[in-house]
mmCIF file of C-alpha atoms and ligand atoms in Angstrom:
data_model
loop_
_atom_site.group_PDB
_atom_site.id
_atom_site.type_symbol
_atom_site.label_atom_id
_atom_site.label_comp_id
_atom_site.label_asym_id
_atom_site.label_seq_id
_atom_site.Cartn_x
_atom_site.Cartn_y
_atom_site.Cartn_z
ATOM 1 C CA UNK A 14 11.881 -48.940 1.156
ATOM 2 C CA UNK A 15 15.501 -47.537 0.418
ATOM 3 C CA UNK A 16 13.794 -45.194 -1.397
ATOM 4 C CA UNK A 17 11.353 -43.802 1.250
ATOM 5 C CA UNK A 18 13.975 -43.298 3.731
ATOM 6 C CA UNK A 19 15.913 -41.247 1.140
ATOM 7 C CA UNK A 20 12.516 -39.026 0.695
ATOM 8 C CA UNK A 21 11.971 -38.861 4.643
ATOM 9 C CA UNK A 22 15.434 -37.952 4.900
ATOM 10 C CA UNK A 23 15.148 -35.315 2.303
ATOM 11 C CA UNK A 24 11.767 -33.990 4.006
ATOM 12 C CA UNK A 25 13.633 -33.470 7.456
ATOM 13 C CA UNK A 26 16.471 -31.495 5.498
ATOM 14 C CA UNK A 27 13.896 -29.193 3.686
ATOM 15 C CA UNK A 28 11.649 -28.525 6.705
ATOM 16 C CA UNK A 29 14.941 -28.172 9.071
ATOM 17 C CA UNK A 30 16.190 -25.471 6.581
ATOM 18 C CA UNK A 31 12.592 -24.023 6.199
ATOM 19 C CA UNK A 32 12.413 -23.122 9.983
ATOM 20 C CA UNK A 33 9.435 -22.018 11.914
ATOM 21 C CA UNK A 34 5.980 -21.467 9.528
ATOM 22 C CA UNK A 35 6.559 -18.550 7.201
ATOM 23 C CA UNK A 36 3.501 -16.466 7.817
ATOM 24 C CA UNK A 37 2.865 -16.829 3.738
ATOM 25 C CA UNK A 38 1.614 -20.374 4.871
ATOM 26 C CA UNK A 39 -0.787 -19.263 7.625
ATOM 27 C CA UNK A 40 -2.840 -17.348 5.418
ATOM 28 C CA UNK A 41 -3.700 -18.016 1.358
ATOM 29 C CA UNK A 42 -1.668 -14.910 -0.052
ATOM 30 C CA UNK A 43 -1.426 -16.534 -3.645
ATOM 31 C CA UNK A 44 -5.276 -15.188 -3.751
ATOM 32 C CA UNK A 45 -3.539 -12.071 -3.372
ATOM 33 C CA UNK A 46 -0.285 -12.047 -5.131
ATOM 34 C CA UNK A 47 -2.016 -12.577 -8.263
ATOM 35 C CA UNK A 48 -2.951 -9.107 -8.504
ATOM 36 C CA UNK A 49 -0.525 -7.535 -5.862
ATOM 37 C CA UNK A 50 2.514 -9.141 -7.804
ATOM 38 C CA UNK A 51 4.438 -12.043 -6.657
ATOM 39 C CA UNK A 52 6.372 -10.438 -3.362
ATOM 40 C CA UNK A 53 3.511 -7.873 -2.751
ATOM 41 C CA UNK A 54 5.489 -5.052 -4.835
ATOM 42 C CA UNK A 55 2.495 -4.531 -6.543
ATOM 43 C CA UNK A 56 1.155 -4.860 -10.132
ATOM 44 C CA UNK A 57 -0.877 -2.866 -12.584
ATOM 45 C CA UNK A 58 -3.631 -1.217 -10.753
ATOM 46 C CA UNK A 59 -3.092 -3.003 -7.393
ATOM 47 C CA UNK A 60 -0.470 -1.047 -5.251
ATOM 48 C CA UNK A 61 2.619 -2.256 -3.596
ATOM 49 C CA UNK A 62 1.593 -3.998 -0.325
ATOM 50 C CA UNK A 63 5.300 -5.058 0.844
ATOM 51 C CA UNK A 64 6.710 -2.972 3.632
ATOM 52 C CA UNK A 65 3.250 -1.183 4.018
ATOM 53 C CA UNK A 66 2.195 -0.215 7.812
ATOM 54 C CA UNK A 67 0.822 -3.206 9.695
ATOM 55 C CA UNK A 68 -2.260 -1.305 11.146
ATOM 56 C CA UNK A 69 -2.892 0.421 8.090
ATOM 57 C CA UNK A 70 -3.422 -2.812 5.796
ATOM 58 C CA UNK A 71 -5.068 -4.301 8.908
ATOM 59 C CA UNK A 72 -7.508 -1.054 8.761
ATOM 60 C CA UNK A 73 -7.803 -1.244 5.143
ATOM 61 C CA UNK A 74 -8.698 -4.535 4.973
ATOM 62 C CA UNK A 75 -11.792 -3.928 7.195
ATOM 63 C CA UNK A 76 -12.682 -0.709 5.157
ATOM 64 C CA UNK A 77 -13.374 -3.150 2.011
ATOM 65 C CA UNK A 78 -15.296 -5.396 4.000
ATOM 66 C CA UNK A 79 -17.764 -2.815 5.316
ATOM 67 C CA UNK A 80 -17.650 -0.857 2.074
ATOM 68 C CA UNK A 81 -16.275 2.318 3.956
ATOM 69 C CA UNK A 82 -13.513 2.468 0.960
ATOM 70 C CA UNK A 83 -15.594 3.215 -1.957
ATOM 71 C CA UNK A 84 -13.993 4.114 -4.831
ATOM 72 C CA UNK A 85 -14.119 2.610 -8.292
ATOM 73 C CA UNK A 86 -11.152 -0.155 -8.133
ATOM 74 C CA UNK A 87 -11.998 -0.921 -4.659
ATOM 75 C CA UNK A 88 -15.630 -1.680 -5.694
ATOM 76 C CA UNK A 89 -14.411 -3.354 -8.696
ATOM 77 C CA UNK A 90 -11.608 -5.444 -7.117
ATOM 78 C CA UNK A 91 -10.944 -5.444 -3.465
ATOM 79 C CA UNK A 92 -14.714 -5.845 -2.308
ATOM 80 C CA UNK A 93 -14.953 -9.222 -3.823
ATOM 81 C CA UNK A 94 -11.202 -10.091 -2.833
ATOM 82 C CA UNK A 95 -12.041 -9.536 1.301
ATOM 83 C CA UNK A 96 -15.545 -11.612 1.406
ATOM 84 C CA UNK A 97 -13.948 -14.743 3.173
ATOM 85 C CA UNK A 98 -11.447 -12.496 5.041
ATOM 86 C CA UNK A 99 -12.593 -12.599 8.783
ATOM 87 C CA UNK A 100 -10.265 -10.374 11.566
ATOM 88 C CA UNK A 101 -7.941 -13.175 12.357
ATOM 89 C CA UNK A 102 -7.272 -13.614 8.479
ATOM 90 C CA UNK A 103 -6.975 -9.799 7.833
ATOM 91 C CA UNK A 104 -4.141 -9.611 10.882
ATOM 92 C CA UNK A 105 -2.104 -12.655 9.011
ATOM 93 C CA UNK A 106 -2.425 -10.855 5.456
ATOM 94 C CA UNK A 107 -1.407 -7.609 7.323
ATOM 95 C CA UNK A 108 1.279 -8.956 9.057
ATOM 96 C CA UNK A 109 2.734 -10.529 6.264
ATOM 97 C CA UNK A 110 2.677 -7.882 3.493
ATOM 98 C CA UNK A 111 4.111 -5.604 6.365
ATOM 99 C CA UNK A 112 7.247 -7.885 6.591
ATOM 100 C CA UNK A 113 8.238 -8.021 3.033
ATOM 101 C CA UNK A 114 10.478 -5.478 1.983
ATOM 102 C CA UNK A 115 9.694 -2.476 -0.267
ATOM 103 C CA UNK A 116 10.812 -0.999 -3.731
ATOM 104 C CA UNK A 117 10.200 2.081 -5.194
ATOM 105 C CA UNK A 118 8.351 2.308 -8.324
ATOM 106 C CA UNK A 119 9.975 4.886 -9.575
ATOM 107 C CA UNK A 120 7.653 5.711 -12.313
ATOM 108 C CA UNK A 121 6.918 9.494 -11.517
ATOM 109 C CA UNK A 122 8.162 12.733 -13.398
ATOM 110 C CA UNK A 123 11.497 13.588 -12.767
ATOM 111 C CA UNK A 124 10.824 17.188 -13.294
ATOM 112 C CA UNK A 125 8.597 17.677 -10.466
ATOM 113 C CA UNK A 126 10.438 15.952 -7.930
ATOM 114 C CA UNK A 127 11.721 19.256 -6.398
ATOM 115 C CA UNK A 128 8.215 20.936 -6.257
ATOM 116 C CA UNK A 129 6.676 17.692 -4.824
ATOM 117 C CA UNK A 130 9.387 17.501 -2.435
ATOM 118 C CA UNK A 131 8.730 21.175 -1.311
ATOM 119 C CA UNK A 132 5.081 20.409 -0.889
ATOM 120 C CA UNK A 133 5.307 17.420 1.107
ATOM 121 C CA UNK A 134 8.045 18.715 3.722
ATOM 122 C CA UNK A 135 6.671 22.431 3.580
ATOM 123 C CA UNK A 136 3.254 22.162 2.682
ATOM 124 C CA UNK A 137 1.773 25.410 0.895
ATOM 125 C CA UNK A 138 0.749 27.626 3.749
ATOM 126 C CA UNK A 139 -1.119 30.171 1.605
ATOM 127 C CA UNK A 140 -3.440 27.877 -0.154
ATOM 128 C CA UNK A 141 -3.880 25.970 3.390
ATOM 129 C CA UNK A 142 -1.922 22.974 2.397
ATOM 130 C CA UNK A 143 -0.665 21.016 5.231
ATOM 131 C CA UNK A 144 2.897 19.550 4.860
ATOM 132 C CA UNK A 145 2.593 16.067 4.479
ATOM 133 C CA UNK A 146 5.928 15.097 6.357
ATOM 134 C CA UNK A 147 3.867 15.798 9.617
ATOM 135 C CA UNK A 148 2.160 12.508 9.637
ATOM 136 C CA UNK A 149 3.306 10.735 7.195
ATOM 137 C CA UNK A 150 7.419 10.986 8.256
ATOM 138 C CA UNK A 151 10.686 12.563 6.839
ATOM 139 C CA UNK A 152 10.892 9.151 4.347
ATOM 140 C CA UNK A 153 7.161 8.995 4.018
ATOM 141 C CA UNK A 154 7.453 5.704 5.970
ATOM 142 C CA UNK A 155 4.317 6.040 7.974
ATOM 143 C CA UNK A 156 3.408 5.002 11.549
ATOM 144 C CA UNK A 157 0.698 2.848 12.944
ATOM 145 C CA UNK A 158 -2.164 3.868 10.747
ATOM 146 C CA UNK A 159 -0.915 6.016 8.690
ATOM 147 C CA UNK A 160 0.185 4.489 5.643
ATOM 148 C CA UNK A 161 3.914 4.419 4.068
ATOM 149 C CA UNK A 162 3.760 6.652 1.044
ATOM 150 C CA UNK A 163 7.600 6.345 -0.125
ATOM 151 C CA UNK A 164 8.226 4.395 -3.502
ATOM 152 C CA UNK A 165 4.398 3.719 -4.113
ATOM 153 C CA UNK A 166 3.105 4.154 -7.928
ATOM 154 C CA UNK A 167 2.636 7.548 -9.342
ATOM 155 C CA UNK A 168 -0.299 6.170 -10.954
ATOM 156 C CA UNK A 169 -1.696 4.719 -7.747
ATOM 157 C CA UNK A 170 -0.840 7.556 -5.880
ATOM 158 C CA UNK A 171 -2.251 9.986 -7.978
ATOM 159 C CA UNK A 172 -5.711 8.045 -8.162
ATOM 160 C CA UNK A 173 -6.129 7.882 -4.379
ATOM 161 C CA UNK A 174 -5.539 11.786 -4.149
ATOM 162 C CA UNK A 175 -7.891 12.754 -7.098
ATOM 163 C CA UNK A 176 -10.635 10.305 -5.853
ATOM 164 C CA UNK A 177 -10.682 11.722 -2.498
ATOM 165 C CA UNK A 178 -10.864 15.204 -4.151
ATOM 166 C CA UNK A 179 -14.098 13.643 -6.277
ATOM 167 C CA UNK A 180 -15.666 12.805 -2.911
ATOM 168 C CA UNK A 181 -14.668 8.909 -2.620
ATOM 169 C CA UNK A 182 -14.142 7.294 0.785
ATOM 170 C CA UNK A 183 -15.075 10.183 2.652
ATOM 171 C CA UNK A 184 -14.167 8.791 6.032
ATOM 172 C CA UNK A 185 -10.454 8.223 5.375
ATOM 173 C CA UNK A 186 -9.838 11.422 7.858
ATOM 174 C CA UNK A 187 -7.784 13.508 7.418
ATOM 175 C CA UNK A 188 -7.123 12.849 3.464
ATOM 176 C CA UNK A 189 -10.411 14.157 1.660
ATOM 177 C CA UNK A 190 -9.977 17.627 2.910
ATOM 178 C CA UNK A 191 -5.918 17.387 2.685
ATOM 179 C CA UNK A 192 -6.872 16.453 -1.189
ATOM 180 C CA UNK A 193 -9.539 19.028 -1.721
ATOM 181 C CA UNK A 194 -6.872 21.681 -1.038
ATOM 182 C CA UNK A 195 -4.358 20.241 -3.650
ATOM 183 C CA UNK A 196 -4.524 21.269 -7.782
ATOM 184 C CA UNK A 197 -3.675 18.848 -10.122
ATOM 185 C CA UNK A 198 -0.344 20.343 -10.535
ATOM 186 C CA UNK A 199 0.412 19.679 -6.694
ATOM 187 C CA UNK A 200 -0.761 16.058 -7.179
ATOM 188 C CA UNK A 201 1.207 15.138 -9.953
ATOM 189 C CA UNK A 202 4.519 16.556 -8.257
ATOM 190 C CA UNK A 203 3.686 14.967 -5.234
ATOM 191 C CA UNK A 204 2.860 11.433 -7.053
ATOM 192 C CA UNK A 205 6.152 11.969 -8.819
ATOM 193 C CA UNK A 206 8.452 12.758 -5.594
ATOM 194 C CA UNK A 207 7.151 10.049 -3.524
ATOM 195 C CA UNK A 208 7.361 7.357 -6.334
ATOM 196 C CA UNK A 209 11.325 7.720 -5.987
ATOM 197 C CA UNK A 210 11.342 8.095 -2.646
ATOM 198 C CA UNK A 211 13.253 4.762 -0.830
ATOM 199 C CA UNK A 212 12.575 4.457 2.861
ATOM 200 C CA UNK A 213 16.149 5.204 4.562
ATOM 201 C CA UNK A 214 17.351 6.113 1.381
ATOM 202 C CA UNK A 215 19.867 9.254 1.312
ATOM 203 C CA UNK A 216 18.001 12.357 0.746
HETATM 204 C C1 HEC B 10 -8.584 -9.232 -8.795
HETATM 205 C C2 HEC B 10 -7.104 -8.089 -8.222
HETATM 206 C C3 HEC B 10 -7.058 -8.026 -6.625
HETATM 207 C C4 HEC B 10 -7.016 -9.289 -5.835
HETATM 208 C C5 HEC B 10 -7.233 -10.610 -6.181
HETATM 209 C C6 HEC B 10 -6.340 -8.925 -4.302
HETATM 210 N N1 HEC B 10 -6.625 -7.143 -4.708
HETATM 211 FE FE1 HEC B 10 -6.050 -5.829 -3.264
HETATM 212 N N2 HEC B 10 -6.330 -4.331 -4.478
HETATM 213 C C7 HEC B 10 -6.089 -4.341 -5.918
HETATM 214 C C8 HEC B 10 -6.759 -3.267 -6.581
HETATM 215 C C9 HEC B 10 -7.279 -2.808 -7.740
HETATM 216 C C10 HEC B 10 -6.791 -2.259 -5.469
HETATM 217 C C11 HEC B 10 -6.344 -0.603 -5.349
HETATM 218 C C12 HEC B 10 -7.757 0.029 -4.928
HETATM 219 C C13 HEC B 10 -7.874 1.388 -5.097
HETATM 220 O O1 HEC B 10 -7.665 1.795 -6.002
HETATM 221 O O2 HEC B 10 -8.184 2.195 -4.178
HETATM 222 C C14 HEC B 10 -6.206 -3.108 -4.185
HETATM 223 C C15 HEC B 10 -6.066 -2.532 -2.827
HETATM 224 C C16 HEC B 10 -5.470 -3.165 -1.717
HETATM 225 C C17 HEC B 10 -5.101 -2.805 -0.650
HETATM 226 C C18 HEC B 10 -4.821 -0.932 0.025
HETATM 227 C C19 HEC B 10 -3.238 -0.584 -0.087
HETATM 228 C C20 HEC B 10 -3.310 0.699 0.286
HETATM 229 O O3 HEC B 10 -2.155 1.206 0.280
HETATM 230 O O4 HEC B 10 -4.393 1.301 0.667
HETATM 231 C C21 HEC B 10 -4.574 -3.778 0.293
HETATM 232 C C22 HEC B 10 -4.805 -3.715 1.753
HETATM 233 C C23 HEC B 10 -5.077 -4.940 -0.273
HETATM 234 N N3 HEC B 10 -5.585 -4.504 -1.754
HETATM 235 C C24 HEC B 10 -4.743 -6.271 0.008
HETATM 236 C C25 HEC B 10 -5.400 -7.399 -0.546
HETATM 237 C C26 HEC B 10 -5.148 -8.698 -0.099
HETATM 238 C C27 HEC B 10 -4.802 -8.963 1.172
HETATM 239 C C28 HEC B 10 -5.829 -9.493 -1.057
HETATM 240 C C29 HEC B 10 -5.667 -11.022 -1.024
HETATM 241 C C30 HEC B 10 -6.763 -11.133 0.052
HETATM 242 C C31 HEC B 10 -5.972 -8.646 -1.825
HETATM 243 N N4 HEC B 10 -5.929 -7.651 -1.891
HETATM 244 C C32 HEC B 10 -6.383 -9.541 -3.111
HETATM 245 C C33 HEC B 10 -6.689 -5.588 -6.389
HETATM 246 C C34 HEC B 10 -6.628 -6.735 -6.063
HETATM 247 C C1 HEC B 11 -2.664 14.934 9.785
HETATM 248 C C2 HEC B 11 -2.301 13.797 9.267
HETATM 249 C C3 HEC B 11 -2.068 13.736 7.833
HETATM 250 C C4 HEC B 11 -1.376 14.686 7.174
HETATM 251 C C5 HEC B 11 -1.015 15.885 7.145
HETATM 252 C C6 HEC B 11 -1.440 14.030 5.883
HETATM 253 N N1 HEC B 11 -1.777 12.751 5.321
HETATM 254 FE FE1 HEC B 11 -2.068 11.347 4.203
HETATM 255 N N2 HEC B 11 -2.846 9.985 5.584
HETATM 256 C C7 HEC B 11 -2.943 10.144 7.068
HETATM 257 C C8 HEC B 11 -4.106 9.081 7.319
HETATM 258 C C9 HEC B 11 -4.277 9.041 8.756
HETATM 259 C C10 HEC B 11 -4.127 8.042 6.303
HETATM 260 C C11 HEC B 11 -4.954 6.680 5.953
HETATM 261 C C12 HEC B 11 -6.349 7.200 5.712
HETATM 262 C C13 HEC B 11 -7.546 6.113 5.928
HETATM 263 O O1 HEC B 11 -7.582 5.879 4.458
HETATM 264 O O2 HEC B 11 -8.188 5.677 6.723
HETATM 265 C C14 HEC B 11 -3.482 8.843 5.217
HETATM 266 C C15 HEC B 11 -3.641 8.384 4.011
HETATM 267 C C16 HEC B 11 -2.858 9.091 2.922
HETATM 268 C C17 HEC B 11 -3.008 8.163 1.729
HETATM 269 C C18 HEC B 11 -2.981 6.737 0.800
HETATM 270 C C19 HEC B 11 -2.176 5.511 0.738
HETATM 271 C C20 HEC B 11 -2.034 4.490 0.063
HETATM 272 O O3 HEC B 11 -1.582 3.449 0.729
HETATM 273 O O4 HEC B 11 -3.253 4.390 -0.139
HETATM 274 C C21 HEC B 11 -1.999 9.078 0.521
HETATM 275 C C22 HEC B 11 -1.370 8.995 -0.799
HETATM 276 C C23 HEC B 11 -1.857 10.491 1.310
HETATM 277 N N3 HEC B 11 -2.070 9.940 2.362
HETATM 278 C C24 HEC B 11 -1.275 11.120 0.811
HETATM 279 C C25 HEC B 11 -0.901 12.684 1.492
HETATM 280 C C26 HEC B 11 -0.267 13.805 1.160
HETATM 281 C C27 HEC B 11 0.088 13.817 -0.249
HETATM 282 C C28 HEC B 11 -0.520 14.528 2.229
HETATM 283 C C29 HEC B 11 -0.010 15.901 2.048
HETATM 284 C C30 HEC B 11 -0.140 16.892 1.005
HETATM 285 C C31 HEC B 11 -0.825 14.079 3.200
HETATM 286 N N4 HEC B 11 -1.286 12.545 3.168
HETATM 287 C C32 HEC B 11 -1.229 14.707 4.666
HETATM 288 C C33 HEC B 11 -2.907 11.277 7.371
HETATM 289 C C34 HEC B 11 -2.261 12.623 7.090
#
C-alpha cells in the first residue's frame, strides 16, 4: 500500500511539473520525427519543420494529401505519411512543429554567401529575378503562407528550386516562375546564403 501511495504521489508531482498538455501529446509526432529528426530540425532528405510558418505547414500537409505537391521525394515519402492525417491532425502537427525553435543547417558553400545574399535582397532586375526578401522577409523568416527559408539545408533548398524549374508542383505560385528565372549558379548561391541565415541574427 505504501508503495502505491508513493507511486501516486510521484505521478502527481510529475504531472504538475509537465503542466498543460503538450502539443506533442495531441498528435503522434513520432510518426514524423523518425524522418524529420527528434526536434523537427531536419534529417537527411527530410527538411527541418521546427519554426516553420504554421499556415505554410498546414497547407503543405493538404498539398501532399491531394497530390498537388508531386515532386519525387514528396511522392515517395510524404504521400504515404499523410494518408491518415485529416484536417484537425494537420492543424495539430503544424502548430506543434511551428512552435519548436529552429536551428540553422549551416551546410552551404561559404564562398557563395555574398552573391546569394545579393540576389535574395535585390533580385537581378536585368534577368527578371524578383527580390526574395519582398515576400520571404529580411531574415528569410516568412509570414503566414509564405515559408521561412532562413537556416533550411542547402540540399533541400537547392532541390526545391531545381524541381520547380523542372516543372514539378506547378501550382505552388509564384515559385515555379521564380525558379525558372534562376541559373544553376544563382540557385547554389541562394541555397548557400539561406543555409547560414539565422532568424533574428545580427546581419
Ligand atoms: C519516411 C520519411 C518521412 C516521414 C515518416 C514524414 N516525412 Fe515529411 N517529408 C519527408 C521528406 C523526404 C520531405 C521532403 C519532400 C520534398 O523534397 O519536397 C518531407 C517534407 C515534409 C513537409 C514539407 C516541408 C516544407 O518546408 O515544405 C512537411 C510539412 C512534412 N514533411 C511534414 C511531415 C509530418 C507532419 C509528418 C508526420 C505525420 C511527416 N512529415 C512524416 C519525409 C518524411
Ligand atoms: C511574390 C512572393 C514570392 C517571391 C518574390 C519569392 N517567393 Fe519563394 N515562396 C513564396 C510562396 C507563396 C511560397 C509557398 C509556395 C507553395 O508551396 O504553395 C514560396 C516557397 C518557397 C520555397 C519553399 C520552401 C520550403 O520550405 O519548401 C523556397 C525554397 C523559396 N520560396 C525560395 C525563394 C527564393 C530563393 C526567392 C527569390 C529568388 C523567392 N522564393 C521569391 C512566395 C515568394
